[in-house]
mmCIF file of C-alpha atoms in Angstrom:
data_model
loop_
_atom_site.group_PDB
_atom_site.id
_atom_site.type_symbol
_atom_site.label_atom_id
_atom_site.label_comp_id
_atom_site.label_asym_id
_atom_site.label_seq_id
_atom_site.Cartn_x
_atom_site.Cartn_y
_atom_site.Cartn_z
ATOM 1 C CA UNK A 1 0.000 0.000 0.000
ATOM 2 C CA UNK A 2 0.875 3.566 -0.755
ATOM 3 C CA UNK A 3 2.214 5.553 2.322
ATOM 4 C CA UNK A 4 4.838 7.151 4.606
ATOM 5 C CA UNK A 5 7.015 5.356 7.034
ATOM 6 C CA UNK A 6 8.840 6.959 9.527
ATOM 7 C CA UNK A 7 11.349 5.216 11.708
ATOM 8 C CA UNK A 8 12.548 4.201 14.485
ATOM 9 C CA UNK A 9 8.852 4.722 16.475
ATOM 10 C CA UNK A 10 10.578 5.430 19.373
ATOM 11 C CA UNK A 11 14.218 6.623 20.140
ATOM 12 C CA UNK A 12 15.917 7.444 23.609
ATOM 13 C CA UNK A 13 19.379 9.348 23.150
ATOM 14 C CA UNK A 14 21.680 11.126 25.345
ATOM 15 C CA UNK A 15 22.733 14.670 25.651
ATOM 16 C CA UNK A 16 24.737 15.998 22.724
ATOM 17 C CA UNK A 17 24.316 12.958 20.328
ATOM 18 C CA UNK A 18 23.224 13.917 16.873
ATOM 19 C CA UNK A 19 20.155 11.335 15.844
ATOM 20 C CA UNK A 20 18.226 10.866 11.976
ATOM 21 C CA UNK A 21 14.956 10.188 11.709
ATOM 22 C CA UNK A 22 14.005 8.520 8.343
ATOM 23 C CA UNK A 23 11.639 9.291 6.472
ATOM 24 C CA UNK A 24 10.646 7.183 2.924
ATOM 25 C CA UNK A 25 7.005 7.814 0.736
ATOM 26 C CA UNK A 26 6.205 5.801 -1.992
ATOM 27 C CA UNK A 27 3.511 8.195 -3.095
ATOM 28 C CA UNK A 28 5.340 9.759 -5.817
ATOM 29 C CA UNK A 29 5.231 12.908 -4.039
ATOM 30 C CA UNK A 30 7.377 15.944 -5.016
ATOM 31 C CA UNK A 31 7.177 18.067 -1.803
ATOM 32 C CA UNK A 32 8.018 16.113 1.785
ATOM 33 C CA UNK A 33 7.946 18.262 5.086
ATOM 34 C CA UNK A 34 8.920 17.478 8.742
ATOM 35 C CA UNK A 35 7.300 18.984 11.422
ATOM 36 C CA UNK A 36 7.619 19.446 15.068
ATOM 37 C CA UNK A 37 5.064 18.848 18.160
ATOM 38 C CA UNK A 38 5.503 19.609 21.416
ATOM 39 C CA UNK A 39 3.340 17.669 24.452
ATOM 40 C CA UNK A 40 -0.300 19.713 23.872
ATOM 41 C CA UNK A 41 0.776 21.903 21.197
ATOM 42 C CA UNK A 42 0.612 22.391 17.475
ATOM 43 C CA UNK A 43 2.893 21.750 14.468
ATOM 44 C CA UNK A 44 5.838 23.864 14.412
ATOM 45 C CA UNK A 45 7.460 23.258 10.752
ATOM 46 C CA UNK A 46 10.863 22.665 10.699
ATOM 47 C CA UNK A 47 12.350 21.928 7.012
ATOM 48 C CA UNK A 48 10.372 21.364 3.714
ATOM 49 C CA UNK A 49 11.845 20.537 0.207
ATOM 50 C CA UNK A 50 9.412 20.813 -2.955
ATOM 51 C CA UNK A 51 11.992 18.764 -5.045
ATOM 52 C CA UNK A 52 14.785 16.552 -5.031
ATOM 53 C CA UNK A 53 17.999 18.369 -4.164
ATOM 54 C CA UNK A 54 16.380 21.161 -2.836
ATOM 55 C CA UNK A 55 14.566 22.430 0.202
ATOM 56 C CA UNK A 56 13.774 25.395 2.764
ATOM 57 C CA UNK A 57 14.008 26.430 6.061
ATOM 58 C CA UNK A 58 11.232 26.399 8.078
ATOM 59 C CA UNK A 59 9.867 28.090 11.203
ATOM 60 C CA UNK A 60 12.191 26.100 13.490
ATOM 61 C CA UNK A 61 15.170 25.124 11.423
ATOM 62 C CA UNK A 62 18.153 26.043 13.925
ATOM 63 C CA UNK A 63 19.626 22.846 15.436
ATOM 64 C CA UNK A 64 18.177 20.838 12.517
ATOM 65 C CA UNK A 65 19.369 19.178 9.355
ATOM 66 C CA UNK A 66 17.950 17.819 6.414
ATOM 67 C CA UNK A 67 18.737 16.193 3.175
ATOM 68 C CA UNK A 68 16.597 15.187 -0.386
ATOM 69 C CA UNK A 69 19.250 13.101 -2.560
ATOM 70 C CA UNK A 70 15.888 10.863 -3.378
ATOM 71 C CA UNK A 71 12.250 11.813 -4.124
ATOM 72 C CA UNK A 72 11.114 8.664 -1.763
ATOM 73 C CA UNK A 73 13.462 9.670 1.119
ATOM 74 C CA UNK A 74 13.638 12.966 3.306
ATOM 75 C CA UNK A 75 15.724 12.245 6.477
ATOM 76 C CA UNK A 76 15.756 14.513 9.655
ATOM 77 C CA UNK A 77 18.859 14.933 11.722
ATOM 78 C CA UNK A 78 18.602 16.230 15.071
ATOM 79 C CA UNK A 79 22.103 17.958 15.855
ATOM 80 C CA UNK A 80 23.512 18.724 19.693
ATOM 81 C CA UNK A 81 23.322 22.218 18.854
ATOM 82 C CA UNK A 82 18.901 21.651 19.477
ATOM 83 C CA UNK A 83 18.715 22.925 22.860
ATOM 84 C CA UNK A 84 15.762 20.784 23.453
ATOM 85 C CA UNK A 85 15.052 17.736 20.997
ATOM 86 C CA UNK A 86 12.868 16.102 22.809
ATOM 87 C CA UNK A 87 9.411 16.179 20.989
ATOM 88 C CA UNK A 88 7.511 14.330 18.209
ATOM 89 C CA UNK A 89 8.176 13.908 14.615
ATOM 90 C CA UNK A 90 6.002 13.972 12.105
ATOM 91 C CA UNK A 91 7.095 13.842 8.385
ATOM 92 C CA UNK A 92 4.603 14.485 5.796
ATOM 93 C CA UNK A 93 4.641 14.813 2.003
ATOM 94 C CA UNK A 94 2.440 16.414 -0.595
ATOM 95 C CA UNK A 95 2.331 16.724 -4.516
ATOM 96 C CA UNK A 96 3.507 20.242 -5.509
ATOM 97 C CA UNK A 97 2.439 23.318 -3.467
ATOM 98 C CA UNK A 98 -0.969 24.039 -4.334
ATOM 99 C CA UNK A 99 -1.962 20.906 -5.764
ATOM 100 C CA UNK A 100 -3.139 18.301 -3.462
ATOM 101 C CA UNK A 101 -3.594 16.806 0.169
ATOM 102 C CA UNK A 102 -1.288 16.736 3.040
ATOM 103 C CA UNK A 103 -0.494 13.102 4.011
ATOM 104 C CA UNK A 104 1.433 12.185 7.148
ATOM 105 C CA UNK A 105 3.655 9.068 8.794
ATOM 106 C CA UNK A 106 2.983 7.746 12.039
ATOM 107 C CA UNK A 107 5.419 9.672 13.916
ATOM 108 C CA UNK A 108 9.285 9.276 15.441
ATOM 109 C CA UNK A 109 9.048 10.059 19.311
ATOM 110 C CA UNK A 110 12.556 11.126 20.751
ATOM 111 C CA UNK A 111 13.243 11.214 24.176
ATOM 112 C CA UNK A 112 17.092 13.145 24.918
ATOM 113 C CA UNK A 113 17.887 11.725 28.621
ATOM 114 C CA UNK B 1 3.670 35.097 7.023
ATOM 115 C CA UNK B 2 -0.004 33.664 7.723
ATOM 116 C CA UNK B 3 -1.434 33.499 10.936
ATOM 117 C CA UNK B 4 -4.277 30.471 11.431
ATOM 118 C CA UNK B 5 -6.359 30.618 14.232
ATOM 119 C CA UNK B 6 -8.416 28.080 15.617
ATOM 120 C CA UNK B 7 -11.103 28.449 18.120
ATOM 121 C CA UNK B 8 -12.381 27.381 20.506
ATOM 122 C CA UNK B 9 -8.725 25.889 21.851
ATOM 123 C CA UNK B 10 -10.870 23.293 24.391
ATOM 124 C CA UNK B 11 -14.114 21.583 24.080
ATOM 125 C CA UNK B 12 -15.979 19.266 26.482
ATOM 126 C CA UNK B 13 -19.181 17.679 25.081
ATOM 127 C CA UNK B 14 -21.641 14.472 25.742
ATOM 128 C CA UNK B 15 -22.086 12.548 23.696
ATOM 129 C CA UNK B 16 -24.659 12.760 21.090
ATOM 130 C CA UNK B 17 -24.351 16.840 21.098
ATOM 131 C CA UNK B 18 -23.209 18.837 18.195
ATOM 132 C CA UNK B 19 -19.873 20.885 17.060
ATOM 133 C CA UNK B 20 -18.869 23.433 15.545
ATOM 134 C CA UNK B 21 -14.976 24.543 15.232
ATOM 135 C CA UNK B 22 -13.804 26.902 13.242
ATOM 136 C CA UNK B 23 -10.702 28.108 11.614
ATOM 137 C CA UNK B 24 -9.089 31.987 10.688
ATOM 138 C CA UNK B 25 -6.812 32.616 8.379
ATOM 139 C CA UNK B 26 -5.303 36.038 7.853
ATOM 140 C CA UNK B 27 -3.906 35.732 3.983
ATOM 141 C CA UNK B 28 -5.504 34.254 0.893
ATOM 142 C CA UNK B 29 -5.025 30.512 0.584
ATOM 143 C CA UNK B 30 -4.664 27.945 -2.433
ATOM 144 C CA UNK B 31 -5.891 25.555 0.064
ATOM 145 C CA UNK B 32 -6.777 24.230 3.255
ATOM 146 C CA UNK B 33 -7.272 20.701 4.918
ATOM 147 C CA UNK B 34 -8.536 19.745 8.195
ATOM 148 C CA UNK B 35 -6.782 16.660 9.896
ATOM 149 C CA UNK B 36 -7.719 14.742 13.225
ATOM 150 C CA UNK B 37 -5.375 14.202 15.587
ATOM 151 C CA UNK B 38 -6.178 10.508 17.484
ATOM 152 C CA UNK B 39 -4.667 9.566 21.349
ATOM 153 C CA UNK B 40 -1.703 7.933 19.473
ATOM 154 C CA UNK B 41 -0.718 10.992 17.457
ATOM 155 C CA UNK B 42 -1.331 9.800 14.121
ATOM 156 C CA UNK B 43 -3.401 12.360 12.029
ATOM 157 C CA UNK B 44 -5.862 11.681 10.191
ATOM 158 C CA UNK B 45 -6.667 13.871 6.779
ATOM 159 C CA UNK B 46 -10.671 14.626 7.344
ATOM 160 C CA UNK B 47 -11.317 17.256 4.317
ATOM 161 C CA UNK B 48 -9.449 18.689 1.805
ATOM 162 C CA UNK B 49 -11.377 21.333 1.597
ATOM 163 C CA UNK B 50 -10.055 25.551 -0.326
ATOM 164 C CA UNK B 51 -13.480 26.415 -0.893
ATOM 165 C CA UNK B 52 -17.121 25.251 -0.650
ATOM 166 C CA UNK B 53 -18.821 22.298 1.609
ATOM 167 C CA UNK B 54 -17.953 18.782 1.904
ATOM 168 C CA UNK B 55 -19.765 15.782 3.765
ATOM 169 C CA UNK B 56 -18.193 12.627 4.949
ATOM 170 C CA UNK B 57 -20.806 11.146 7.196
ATOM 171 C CA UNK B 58 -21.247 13.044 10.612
ATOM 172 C CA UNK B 59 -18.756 15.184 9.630
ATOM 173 C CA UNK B 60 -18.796 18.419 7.464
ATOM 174 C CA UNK B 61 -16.491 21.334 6.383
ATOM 175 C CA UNK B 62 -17.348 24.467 5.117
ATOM 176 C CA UNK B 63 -14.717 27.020 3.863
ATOM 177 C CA UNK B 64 -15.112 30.762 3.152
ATOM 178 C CA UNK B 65 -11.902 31.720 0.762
ATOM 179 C CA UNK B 66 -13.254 35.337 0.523
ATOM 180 C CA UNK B 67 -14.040 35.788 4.360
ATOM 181 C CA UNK B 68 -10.916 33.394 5.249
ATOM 182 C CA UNK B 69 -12.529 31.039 7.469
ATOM 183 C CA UNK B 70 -13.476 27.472 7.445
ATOM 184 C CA UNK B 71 -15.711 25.730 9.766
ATOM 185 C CA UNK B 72 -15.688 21.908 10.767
ATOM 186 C CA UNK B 73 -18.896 20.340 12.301
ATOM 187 C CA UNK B 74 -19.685 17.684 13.926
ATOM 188 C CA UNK B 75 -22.963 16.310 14.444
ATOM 189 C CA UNK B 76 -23.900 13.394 16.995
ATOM 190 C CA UNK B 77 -20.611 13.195 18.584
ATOM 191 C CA UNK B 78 -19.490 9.574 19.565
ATOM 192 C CA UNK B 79 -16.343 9.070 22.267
ATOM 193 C CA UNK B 80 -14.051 8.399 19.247
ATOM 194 C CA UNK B 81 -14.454 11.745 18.061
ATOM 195 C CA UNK B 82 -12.083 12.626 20.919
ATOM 196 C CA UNK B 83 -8.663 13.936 20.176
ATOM 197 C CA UNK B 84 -7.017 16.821 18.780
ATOM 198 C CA UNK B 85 -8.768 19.040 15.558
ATOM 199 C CA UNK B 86 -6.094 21.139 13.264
ATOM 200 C CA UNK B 87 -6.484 22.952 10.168
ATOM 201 C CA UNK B 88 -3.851 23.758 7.630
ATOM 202 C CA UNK B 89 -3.203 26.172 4.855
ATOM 203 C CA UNK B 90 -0.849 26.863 2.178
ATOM 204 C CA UNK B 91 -0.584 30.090 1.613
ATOM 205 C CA UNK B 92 -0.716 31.896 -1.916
ATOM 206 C CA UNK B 93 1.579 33.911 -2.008
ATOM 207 C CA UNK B 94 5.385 33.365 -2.770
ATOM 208 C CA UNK B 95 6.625 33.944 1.051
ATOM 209 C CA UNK B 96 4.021 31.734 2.354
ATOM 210 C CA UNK B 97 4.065 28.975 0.010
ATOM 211 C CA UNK B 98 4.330 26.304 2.941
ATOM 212 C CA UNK B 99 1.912 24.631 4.584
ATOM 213 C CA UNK B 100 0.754 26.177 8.153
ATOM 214 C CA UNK B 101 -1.100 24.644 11.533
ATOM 215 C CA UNK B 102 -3.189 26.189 13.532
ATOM 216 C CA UNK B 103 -2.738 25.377 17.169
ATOM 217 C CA UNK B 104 -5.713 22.979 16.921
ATOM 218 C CA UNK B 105 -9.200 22.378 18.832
ATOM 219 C CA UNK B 106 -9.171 19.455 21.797
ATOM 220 C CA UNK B 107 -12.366 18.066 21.584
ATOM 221 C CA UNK B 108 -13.192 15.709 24.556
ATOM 222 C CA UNK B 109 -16.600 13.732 24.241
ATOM 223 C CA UNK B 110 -18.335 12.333 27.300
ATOM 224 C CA UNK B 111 -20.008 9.371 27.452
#
């Protein structure tokens, strides 16, 4: 079936380790998006990239690192310069801007002890 | 860049009552998409929705490009309806062409 996986579900690291989050759609999407949530909040957007090779800072960029060598793949790395990392993950990916629905993974969950 | 509100932020309702949420947005919008939130964090895509009304069961969406609003309801409520409600909009213009949350609606149903 057609859909986003995100992996690992869960992830404990400690202070100052730099961790990816993976992110792979086989919906033949051209944009891809990770966003942040915080316990009770909303979705804070972190990086985007409307096509391979390319992509943009988002509202919450600094201590975060992305990369699009693939259209299926759009990994997240969480540096030790985040002052506070732990949150959820949620990747997401689209068809081009303006042209279609919104569809999301099930979420990476990172605990920094 | 575009603000989206939601309101209200918290709702408590018994079952079998009626809801209405509603979302502002402050900039025109090529569109707009209301998702549900469930207790394990996935979110669910409810209506894809930049303009007119759509019906998927006990649910309905209504958006308002010209007044920049959209408005979710919910009729009959059941205790699954619980979780989290967020719109989202792209904006149209070239600094806001990214996809934006509001802070979402936690709806709580009573059985």
């Amino acid at each position: 079936d057609g859909g986003i996986t995100q992996s690992p579900k869960y992830l404990f690291r400690k202070e100052g380790q730099n961790v990816t989050l993976s992110c792979e759609q086989n919906l033949n999407h051209d944009a891809m998006y990770w966003y942040r949530q915080d316990p009770g909040q909303g979705l804070r957007l972190i990086y985007y990239s409307q096509i391979v090779n390319d992509f943009q800072k988002g509202d919450i960029a600094e201590g975060y690192s992305v990369s699009r060598e693939k259209k299926e793949s759009f990994p997240l790395t969480v540096t030790s310069a985040q002052k506070n990392p732990t949150a959820f993950y949620l990747c997401a990916s689209s068809p081009p801007l303006g042209a279609g629905e919104l569809f999301f993974g099930e979420g990476s969950r990172l605990t920094v002890l | 860049g575009i603000q989206v509100e939601q309101s209200p932020p918290d709702l408590i309702l018994q079952e079998g009552a009626n809801s209405t949420l509603r979302c502002n947005f402050s900039d025109s919008v090529n569109n707009l998409q209301w998702f549900h939130q469930n207790p394990w964090g996935q979110l669910i895509n409810l209506f894809y929705i930049p303009s007119g009304t759509k019906q998927n069961g006990r649910l309905s969406a209504t958006t308002v490009a010209t007044e920049r609003y959209s408005l979710l309801y919910i009729s009959s409520s059941q205790t699954t309806d619980s979780g989290v409600y967020f719109c989202a909009v792209e904006g149209r213009s070239s600094s806001a062409s990214k996809i934006i949350f509001g802070s979402g609606t936690r709806l709580s149903i009573r059985p």
